[in-house]
């Protein structure tokens, strides 16, 4: 598959001034900006910026950012699933994962997460993918938001819905280890039936492997 990427953007006003949502951007384009020191949900901000730029250089990698002036205050990443996850076992070219989404506390309340996803899905090529997001409650900023697990999940589901992702059942051990965890899925309108069937096997891989062992 040739992974095509088309740039989109929007600008909205905040109390701090205009905020630009744009992408996908290359690592070279990202390097023109600073990466806010508050973007530390996954690792120290300097290392996270390097990780984000490396994803941008993947053939399928997509980085959409929110920036205030020249400072990146939020981002979302898309790439093929991690080789250590079950979702990579089918080696599906048309399966892409929302790997991370993050917005600094100062700019929360402007629906930036939803705006990032909305811009992401404006690219018609996203209709060629099954897009997934694995949501684990231990990654959620419960302390920073003051929300309990279930309120946070409702907020997360609403945000993901702006990108067309909805909860989908699975028997993945990590996801079913807690009822708040979930798999979010969006199936593009151009995804062939064969890919959907292959993805269904991945969703219920434990069950599938058990059935295979019984034959």
mmCIF file of C-alpha atoms in Angstrom:
data_model
loop_
_atom_site.group_PDB
_atom_site.id
_atom_site.type_symbol
_atom_site.label_atom_id
_atom_site.label_comp_id
_atom_site.label_asym_id
_atom_site.label_seq_id
_atom_site.Cartn_x
_atom_site.Cartn_y
_atom_site.Cartn_z
ATOM 1 C CA UNK A 1 0.000 0.000 0.000
ATOM 2 C CA UNK A 2 1.196 3.490 -0.846
ATOM 3 C CA UNK A 3 0.357 5.625 2.174
ATOM 4 C CA UNK A 4 -0.822 8.983 0.885
ATOM 5 C CA UNK A 5 -1.069 12.001 3.202
ATOM 6 C CA UNK A 6 -2.978 15.224 2.551
ATOM 7 C CA UNK A 7 -2.439 18.303 4.723
ATOM 8 C CA UNK A 8 -5.380 20.022 6.432
ATOM 9 C CA UNK A 9 -5.609 22.809 8.977
ATOM 10 C CA UNK A 10 -7.976 24.983 10.952
ATOM 11 C CA UNK A 11 -7.477 27.948 13.290
ATOM 12 C CA UNK A 12 -9.603 28.905 16.264
ATOM 13 C CA UNK A 13 -9.371 31.643 18.889
ATOM 14 C CA UNK A 14 -8.563 31.001 22.534
ATOM 15 C CA UNK A 15 -8.034 33.327 25.472
ATOM 16 C CA UNK A 16 -4.299 32.986 24.738
ATOM 17 C CA UNK A 17 -4.683 33.864 21.063
ATOM 18 C CA UNK A 18 -5.104 31.835 17.861
ATOM 19 C CA UNK A 19 -4.456 28.072 17.949
ATOM 20 C CA UNK A 20 -3.653 26.188 14.735
ATOM 21 C CA UNK A 21 -4.592 22.534 14.240
ATOM 22 C CA UNK A 22 -2.646 21.091 11.297
ATOM 23 C CA UNK A 23 -1.131 18.042 9.705
ATOM 24 C CA UNK A 24 0.036 15.527 8.827
ATOM 25 C CA UNK A 25 3.486 17.090 9.252
ATOM 26 C CA UNK A 26 6.936 15.706 8.472
ATOM 27 C CA UNK A 27 9.753 15.604 11.020
ATOM 28 C CA UNK A 28 11.399 18.505 9.210
ATOM 29 C CA UNK A 29 8.238 20.589 9.529
ATOM 30 C CA UNK A 30 7.862 19.629 13.181
ATOM 31 C CA UNK A 31 11.431 20.711 13.871
ATOM 32 C CA UNK A 32 10.463 24.312 13.086
ATOM 33 C CA UNK A 33 8.425 24.389 16.301
ATOM 34 C CA UNK A 34 9.034 23.950 20.014
ATOM 35 C CA UNK A 35 7.422 21.121 21.974
ATOM 36 C CA UNK A 36 5.738 22.280 25.157
ATOM 37 C CA UNK A 37 7.359 21.145 28.398
ATOM 38 C CA UNK A 38 3.942 20.085 29.672
ATOM 39 C CA UNK A 39 3.664 17.250 27.149
ATOM 40 C CA UNK A 40 4.967 14.579 29.513
ATOM 41 C CA UNK A 41 2.171 11.994 29.671
ATOM 42 C CA UNK A 42 4.316 9.283 28.080
ATOM 43 C CA UNK A 43 7.943 10.314 28.689
ATOM 44 C CA UNK A 44 9.979 13.522 29.263
ATOM 45 C CA UNK A 45 8.973 16.119 26.687
ATOM 46 C CA UNK A 46 12.348 16.168 24.897
ATOM 47 C CA UNK A 47 12.249 12.408 24.334
ATOM 48 C CA UNK A 48 8.586 12.505 23.370
ATOM 49 C CA UNK A 49 9.291 15.133 20.737
ATOM 50 C CA UNK A 50 11.991 12.906 19.265
ATOM 51 C CA UNK A 51 9.557 9.974 19.278
ATOM 52 C CA UNK A 52 6.868 12.069 17.566
ATOM 53 C CA UNK A 53 9.309 13.199 14.873
ATOM 54 C CA UNK A 54 10.433 9.620 14.256
ATOM 55 C CA UNK A 55 6.795 8.530 13.775
ATOM 56 C CA UNK A 56 6.339 11.344 11.255
ATOM 57 C CA UNK A 57 9.051 9.750 9.116
ATOM 58 C CA UNK A 58 7.383 6.337 8.989
ATOM 59 C CA UNK A 59 5.772 5.638 5.635
ATOM 60 C CA UNK A 60 2.360 5.291 7.277
ATOM 61 C CA UNK A 61 3.060 7.645 10.209
ATOM 62 C CA UNK A 62 0.846 10.687 10.724
ATOM 63 C CA UNK A 63 1.325 13.532 13.187
ATOM 64 C CA UNK A 64 -1.378 16.166 13.634
ATOM 65 C CA UNK A 65 -0.521 19.016 15.998
ATOM 66 C CA UNK A 66 -2.136 21.888 17.848
ATOM 67 C CA UNK A 67 0.162 24.886 18.189
ATOM 68 C CA UNK A 68 -0.001 28.272 19.842
ATOM 69 C CA UNK A 69 2.304 30.527 17.848
ATOM 70 C CA UNK A 70 5.352 28.299 17.296
ATOM 71 C CA UNK A 71 4.800 26.094 20.351
ATOM 72 C CA UNK A 72 3.181 22.660 20.038
ATOM 73 C CA UNK A 73 0.572 22.323 22.809
ATOM 74 C CA UNK A 74 -1.098 19.116 21.654
ATOM 75 C CA UNK A 75 -0.729 16.311 19.143
ATOM 76 C CA UNK A 76 -2.069 12.978 17.952
ATOM 77 C CA UNK A 77 -0.075 10.163 16.362
ATOM 78 C CA UNK A 78 -1.097 7.420 13.931
ATOM 79 C CA UNK A 79 1.096 4.478 12.919
ATOM 80 C CA UNK A 80 1.017 0.730 12.450
ATOM 81 C CA UNK A 81 0.490 -1.185 15.718
ATOM 82 C CA UNK A 82 3.488 -2.010 17.883
ATOM 83 C CA UNK A 83 5.091 -5.344 16.856
ATOM 84 C CA UNK A 84 4.644 -6.556 20.453
ATOM 85 C CA UNK A 85 0.854 -6.095 20.336
ATOM 86 C CA UNK A 86 -1.642 -8.612 18.990
ATOM 87 C CA UNK A 87 -2.867 -6.037 16.481
ATOM 88 C CA UNK A 88 0.358 -6.407 14.492
ATOM 89 C CA UNK A 89 0.095 -10.186 14.135
ATOM 90 C CA UNK A 90 -1.891 -9.975 10.924
ATOM 91 C CA UNK A 91 0.671 -7.580 9.408
ATOM 92 C CA UNK A 92 -2.221 -5.629 7.957
ATOM 93 C CA UNK A 93 -1.161 -2.689 5.795
ATOM 94 C CA UNK A 94 -4.603 -1.140 6.224
ATOM 95 C CA UNK A 95 -4.656 -1.273 10.038
ATOM 96 C CA UNK A 96 -3.434 1.900 11.744
ATOM 97 C CA UNK A 97 -3.380 2.795 15.425
ATOM 98 C CA UNK A 98 -3.993 6.063 17.178
ATOM 99 C CA UNK A 99 -0.874 5.707 19.287
ATOM 100 C CA UNK A 100 -1.059 8.797 21.484
ATOM 101 C CA UNK A 101 -3.093 11.934 21.961
ATOM 102 C CA UNK A 102 -2.084 14.638 24.414
ATOM 103 C CA UNK A 103 -2.923 18.279 25.199
ATOM 104 C CA UNK A 104 -1.283 20.424 27.874
ATOM 105 C CA UNK A 105 -3.544 21.380 30.820
ATOM 106 C CA UNK A 106 -3.473 25.098 29.943
ATOM 107 C CA UNK A 107 -5.289 24.443 26.662
ATOM 108 C CA UNK A 108 -7.826 21.897 27.844
ATOM 109 C CA UNK A 109 -11.422 23.036 27.555
ATOM 110 C CA UNK A 110 -11.102 24.033 23.892
ATOM 111 C CA UNK A 111 -11.949 20.563 22.557
ATOM 112 C CA UNK A 112 -8.455 20.347 21.071
ATOM 113 C CA UNK A 113 -8.458 16.547 21.251
ATOM 114 C CA UNK A 114 -11.676 16.443 19.234
ATOM 115 C CA UNK A 115 -10.317 19.025 16.803
ATOM 116 C CA UNK A 116 -7.144 16.973 16.282
ATOM 117 C CA UNK A 117 -9.196 13.887 15.439
ATOM 118 C CA UNK A 118 -11.546 15.811 13.190
ATOM 119 C CA UNK A 119 -8.629 17.204 11.152
ATOM 120 C CA UNK A 120 -7.036 13.738 11.061
ATOM 121 C CA UNK A 121 -10.102 12.233 9.442
ATOM 122 C CA UNK A 122 -10.505 14.967 6.834
ATOM 123 C CA UNK A 123 -7.914 13.155 4.719
ATOM 124 C CA UNK A 124 -9.894 10.902 2.374
ATOM 125 C CA UNK A 125 -7.086 8.337 2.514
ATOM 126 C CA UNK A 126 -8.089 7.512 6.103
ATOM 127 C CA UNK A 127 -11.092 5.742 4.543
ATOM 128 C CA UNK A 128 -8.644 3.042 3.443
ATOM 129 C CA UNK A 129 -7.756 2.147 7.042
ATOM 130 C CA UNK A 130 -9.192 0.365 9.994
ATOM 131 C CA UNK A 131 -8.221 2.835 12.726
ATOM 132 C CA UNK A 132 -7.946 1.590 16.311
ATOM 133 C CA UNK A 133 -7.156 3.065 19.702
ATOM 134 C CA UNK A 134 -6.482 0.922 22.757
ATOM 135 C CA UNK A 135 -7.645 2.797 25.848
ATOM 136 C CA UNK A 136 -6.232 1.820 29.247
ATOM 137 C CA UNK A 137 -7.382 3.674 32.355
ATOM 138 C CA UNK A 138 -3.842 3.728 33.803
ATOM 139 C CA UNK A 139 -2.818 6.090 30.991
ATOM 140 C CA UNK A 140 -5.571 8.583 31.804
ATOM 141 C CA UNK A 141 -4.852 11.849 33.614
ATOM 142 C CA UNK A 142 -7.390 11.283 36.384
ATOM 143 C CA UNK A 143 -5.468 13.427 38.861
ATOM 144 C CA UNK A 144 -4.992 16.356 36.494
ATOM 145 C CA UNK A 145 -8.617 16.415 35.376
ATOM 146 C CA UNK A 146 -10.215 15.566 38.715
ATOM 147 C CA UNK A 147 -12.486 13.050 36.964
ATOM 148 C CA UNK A 148 -13.218 9.532 38.149
ATOM 149 C CA UNK A 149 -12.588 6.587 35.850
ATOM 150 C CA UNK A 150 -16.092 6.424 34.419
ATOM 151 C CA UNK A 151 -16.461 10.160 33.855
ATOM 152 C CA UNK A 152 -13.081 10.183 32.120
ATOM 153 C CA UNK A 153 -14.129 7.284 29.915
ATOM 154 C CA UNK A 154 -17.307 9.136 28.892
ATOM 155 C CA UNK A 155 -15.237 12.198 27.974
ATOM 156 C CA UNK A 156 -12.775 10.005 26.075
ATOM 157 C CA UNK A 157 -15.553 8.238 24.169
ATOM 158 C CA UNK A 158 -17.086 11.573 23.178
ATOM 159 C CA UNK A 159 -13.710 12.841 21.960
ATOM 160 C CA UNK A 160 -13.013 9.671 19.979
ATOM 161 C CA UNK A 161 -16.478 9.854 18.419
ATOM 162 C CA UNK A 162 -15.464 13.146 16.785
ATOM 163 C CA UNK A 163 -13.019 11.052 14.750
ATOM 164 C CA UNK A 164 -15.558 8.318 14.095
ATOM 165 C CA UNK A 165 -14.098 5.812 16.585
ATOM 166 C CA UNK A 166 -16.550 3.814 18.687
ATOM 167 C CA UNK A 167 -16.130 1.080 21.354
ATOM 168 C CA UNK A 168 -15.713 -2.437 19.976
ATOM 169 C CA UNK A 169 -15.642 -5.781 21.835
ATOM 170 C CA UNK A 170 -12.432 -7.798 22.060
ATOM 171 C CA UNK A 171 -10.906 -10.576 24.150
ATOM 172 C CA UNK A 172 -7.503 -8.873 24.357
ATOM 173 C CA UNK A 173 -6.230 -9.719 27.872
ATOM 174 C CA UNK A 174 -4.973 -6.228 28.694
ATOM 175 C CA UNK A 175 -8.193 -4.554 27.634
ATOM 176 C CA UNK A 176 -10.490 -6.957 29.462
ATOM 177 C CA UNK A 177 -8.327 -6.762 32.599
ATOM 178 C CA UNK A 178 -10.454 -3.778 33.712
ATOM 179 C CA UNK A 179 -14.003 -2.854 32.654
ATOM 180 C CA UNK A 180 -13.044 0.788 32.001
ATOM 181 C CA UNK A 181 -10.507 -0.203 29.355
ATOM 182 C CA UNK A 182 -11.768 -0.424 25.804
ATOM 183 C CA UNK A 183 -10.903 -0.859 22.158
ATOM 184 C CA UNK A 184 -12.037 2.011 19.934
ATOM 185 C CA UNK A 185 -12.460 1.322 16.219
ATOM 186 C CA UNK A 186 -13.232 3.155 13.000
ATOM 187 C CA UNK A 187 -13.581 1.154 9.778
ATOM 188 C CA UNK A 188 -13.012 3.284 6.691
ATOM 189 C CA UNK A 189 -15.574 3.053 3.910
ATOM 190 C CA UNK A 190 -12.972 1.727 1.431
ATOM 191 C CA UNK A 191 -11.699 -1.116 3.645
ATOM 192 C CA UNK A 192 -12.301 -4.466 1.885
ATOM 193 C CA UNK A 193 -14.379 -7.201 3.487
ATOM 194 C CA UNK A 194 -11.319 -9.463 3.719
ATOM 195 C CA UNK A 195 -9.530 -6.940 5.942
ATOM 196 C CA UNK A 196 -12.564 -6.561 8.191
ATOM 197 C CA UNK A 197 -12.707 -10.346 8.596
ATOM 198 C CA UNK A 198 -8.984 -10.502 9.363
ATOM 199 C CA UNK A 199 -9.400 -7.737 11.936
ATOM 200 C CA UNK A 200 -12.285 -9.628 13.556
ATOM 201 C CA UNK A 201 -9.912 -12.554 14.068
ATOM 202 C CA UNK A 202 -7.431 -10.215 15.761
ATOM 203 C CA UNK A 203 -10.163 -8.777 17.990
ATOM 204 C CA UNK A 204 -10.971 -12.266 19.252
ATOM 205 C CA UNK A 205 -7.557 -13.852 18.788
ATOM 206 C CA UNK A 206 -7.650 -15.771 22.080
ATOM 207 C CA UNK A 207 -10.941 -17.386 21.111
ATOM 208 C CA UNK A 208 -9.670 -18.069 17.586
ATOM 209 C CA UNK A 209 -6.467 -19.691 18.853
ATOM 210 C CA UNK A 210 -8.454 -21.842 21.257
ATOM 211 C CA UNK A 211 -10.713 -23.059 18.467
ATOM 212 C CA UNK A 212 -7.701 -23.792 16.268
ATOM 213 C CA UNK A 213 -6.101 -25.844 19.061
ATOM 214 C CA UNK A 214 -9.272 -27.906 19.416
ATOM 215 C CA UNK A 215 -9.222 -29.000 15.790
#
